[in-house]
């Protein structure tokens, strides 16, 4: 895949998304007590989550693309990238909305994001290399991958520190995370496209 020159609008959207994502992660991390975070990050749940995320999910994706023959190259690649990628910060939003284990979710987001820096390319090399239908090399957007990891790690770190210093504002921080999550979902929907920035509701 060749490098694509990004337009100024693409760059603005990326900056807006990264900033909003940072506040989403910060908001939910600031809801979690630092002792709960430490317990969660050392729990067996992290190992189970990593196993599912980086071993079971890519295997399911690989089985899927082999079962449905005739898929185009970009579809095969996108399925493998999606199934090999970490869950991301949206899982924190869903945990907060449905009263899940938020501390475990934040811990899992942090660990899986860091692990994705080497597990994502490793899985792509392993699985895409065995797909004869995929022609050419697949180039990862390393700056974007590193930027996302930086956003997640710094957001979580600042959020945990904020809760440590000002735990009385935990509910306010949670509200910030939920607002940013809702904004990102709506923003993503408006930009859902097949190569253009045409809003979803104006498509044929």
XYZ file of C-alpha atoms in Angstrom:
204
model
C 0.000 0.000 0.000
C 1.442 3.332 -1.003
C 1.584 6.380 1.169
C -1.271 8.842 0.649
C -0.824 12.582 1.022
C -3.255 13.877 3.620
C -5.327 16.983 3.011
C -5.514 19.815 5.513
C -9.039 18.689 6.410
C -7.798 15.161 7.115
C -5.102 16.574 9.393
C -7.636 18.748 11.248
C -9.923 15.755 11.724
C -7.037 13.665 13.060
C -6.058 16.376 15.527
C -9.657 16.813 16.688
C -10.071 13.051 17.074
C -6.796 12.668 18.994
C -7.591 15.530 21.377
C -11.125 14.254 22.025
C -9.824 10.702 22.475
C -7.301 11.979 25.033
C -10.041 13.621 27.090
C -12.213 10.506 26.782
C -9.429 8.313 28.173
C -8.492 10.924 30.772
C -12.095 11.273 31.925
C -12.655 7.577 32.524
C -9.182 6.964 33.972
C -9.766 9.839 36.410
C -12.843 7.971 37.641
C -10.689 4.996 38.698
C -8.911 4.908 42.060
C -5.183 4.279 41.668
C -5.280 1.244 43.983
C -8.060 -0.342 41.926
C -6.053 0.315 38.773
C -2.973 -1.378 40.250
C -5.026 -4.439 41.235
C -6.648 -4.648 37.818
C -3.413 -4.365 35.878
C -2.002 -7.304 37.868
C -5.126 -9.462 37.558
C -5.630 -12.595 35.487
C -8.265 -10.702 33.538
C -5.504 -8.837 31.694
C -3.917 -12.095 30.559
C -7.278 -13.436 29.418
C -7.994 -10.198 27.567
C -4.620 -10.198 25.832
C -5.055 -13.822 24.817
C -8.454 -13.136 23.284
C -7.360 -9.862 21.675
C -4.073 -10.893 20.087
C -4.449 -14.648 19.575
C -8.116 -15.654 19.332
C -9.455 -12.618 17.449
C -6.785 -12.654 14.679
C -7.336 -16.408 14.316
C -11.085 -15.826 13.897
C -10.382 -13.089 11.354
C -8.054 -15.399 9.428
C -10.662 -18.169 9.408
C -13.281 -15.669 8.217
C -11.298 -14.415 5.205
C -10.431 -17.978 4.225
C -14.050 -19.098 4.471
C -15.344 -16.293 2.236
C -13.339 -16.698 -0.946
C -13.088 -13.960 -3.544
C -12.809 -11.003 -1.171
C -10.819 -8.058 -2.513
C -7.322 -7.388 -1.196
C -8.255 -4.307 0.792
C -11.153 -6.160 2.445
C -8.869 -9.005 3.511
C -6.314 -6.573 4.899
C -8.882 -4.466 6.744
C -10.478 -7.529 8.367
C -7.086 -8.711 9.602
C -6.150 -5.232 10.855
C -9.459 -4.893 12.720
C -9.252 -8.337 14.331
C -5.588 -7.803 15.257
C -6.074 -4.351 16.799
C -6.736 -3.611 20.488
C -10.256 -2.811 21.659
C -9.453 0.846 22.265
C -11.031 3.488 24.449
C -14.622 2.883 23.340
C -14.664 -0.132 25.656
C -14.204 2.314 28.548
C -17.277 4.215 27.401
C -19.410 1.073 27.225
C -18.176 -0.067 30.636
C -19.086 3.289 32.150
C -22.522 3.310 30.513
C -23.407 -0.246 31.545
C -21.757 -0.200 34.973
C -18.981 -2.655 34.102
C -15.559 -3.037 35.698
C -14.150 0.337 34.632
C -10.783 -0.086 36.372
C -10.181 -3.387 34.537
C -11.309 -1.807 31.262
C -8.912 1.132 31.647
C -6.076 -1.220 32.609
C -6.819 -3.473 29.639
C -6.914 -0.505 27.268
C -3.512 0.643 28.499
C -1.792 -2.753 28.326
C -3.338 -3.848 25.024
C -2.473 -0.528 23.369
C 1.179 -0.902 24.361
C 1.239 -4.552 23.283
C -0.305 -3.629 19.928
C 2.892 -1.807 18.966
C 4.506 -5.181 18.333
C 1.585 -7.658 18.326
C -0.341 -5.884 15.543
C 2.496 -5.995 12.982
C 3.453 -9.504 14.140
C -0.055 -10.837 13.516
C -0.286 -9.092 10.157
C 3.034 -10.560 9.049
C 2.005 -14.003 10.292
C -1.477 -14.147 8.762
C -1.256 -11.935 5.682
C 1.931 -13.713 4.648
C -0.059 -16.938 4.285
C -2.828 -15.371 2.199
C -1.888 -15.859 -1.436
C -4.745 -13.545 -2.471
C -2.989 -10.541 -0.944
C -0.479 -9.067 -3.359
C 2.228 -6.595 -2.378
C 3.443 -5.426 1.000
C 1.148 -3.964 3.632
C 2.530 -0.763 5.130
C 1.364 0.233 8.587
C 0.873 3.873 9.486
C 3.496 3.801 12.238
C 3.155 7.498 13.175
C -0.599 7.021 13.681
C -0.021 3.851 15.705
C 2.538 5.590 17.889
C 0.346 8.680 18.236
C -2.620 6.611 19.393
C -0.464 4.751 21.917
C 0.843 8.085 23.221
C -2.674 9.485 23.541
C -3.884 6.420 25.465
C -0.899 6.130 27.818
C -0.672 9.833 28.656
C -4.457 10.090 29.019
C -4.572 7.173 31.442
C -1.525 8.383 33.389
C -2.903 11.903 33.786
C -6.342 10.552 34.658
C -5.075 8.230 37.401
C -2.986 11.087 38.811
C -6.002 13.443 38.714
C -8.074 10.932 40.682
C -5.239 10.542 43.185
C -5.079 14.299 43.754
C -8.750 15.257 43.384
C -10.949 12.155 43.924
C -13.907 14.383 44.822
C -14.258 15.318 41.149
C -14.482 11.707 39.915
C -18.099 12.073 38.773
C -17.226 15.222 36.833
C -14.326 13.443 35.134
C -16.656 10.582 34.233
C -19.047 13.058 32.645
C -16.217 14.471 30.519
C -15.376 10.966 29.312
C -18.976 10.218 28.393
C -19.418 13.496 26.522
C -16.221 12.929 24.549
C -17.271 9.354 23.782
C -20.647 10.491 22.459
C -18.952 13.181 20.375
C -16.484 10.707 18.839
C -19.280 8.311 17.900
C -21.295 11.072 16.206
C -18.183 12.508 14.557
C -17.229 9.089 13.187
C -20.715 8.595 11.790
C -20.627 11.911 9.939
C -17.327 10.963 8.320
C -18.230 7.354 7.508
C -17.438 7.124 3.820
C -15.810 5.194 1.037
C -13.126 7.709 0.214
C -14.824 11.088 0.638
C -15.861 13.306 3.527
C -19.515 13.238 2.450
C -21.779 12.815 5.516
C -23.422 9.433 5.978
C -26.970 10.789 5.576
C -26.189 12.349 2.190
C -24.945 9.139 0.583
C -26.880 7.266 -2.074
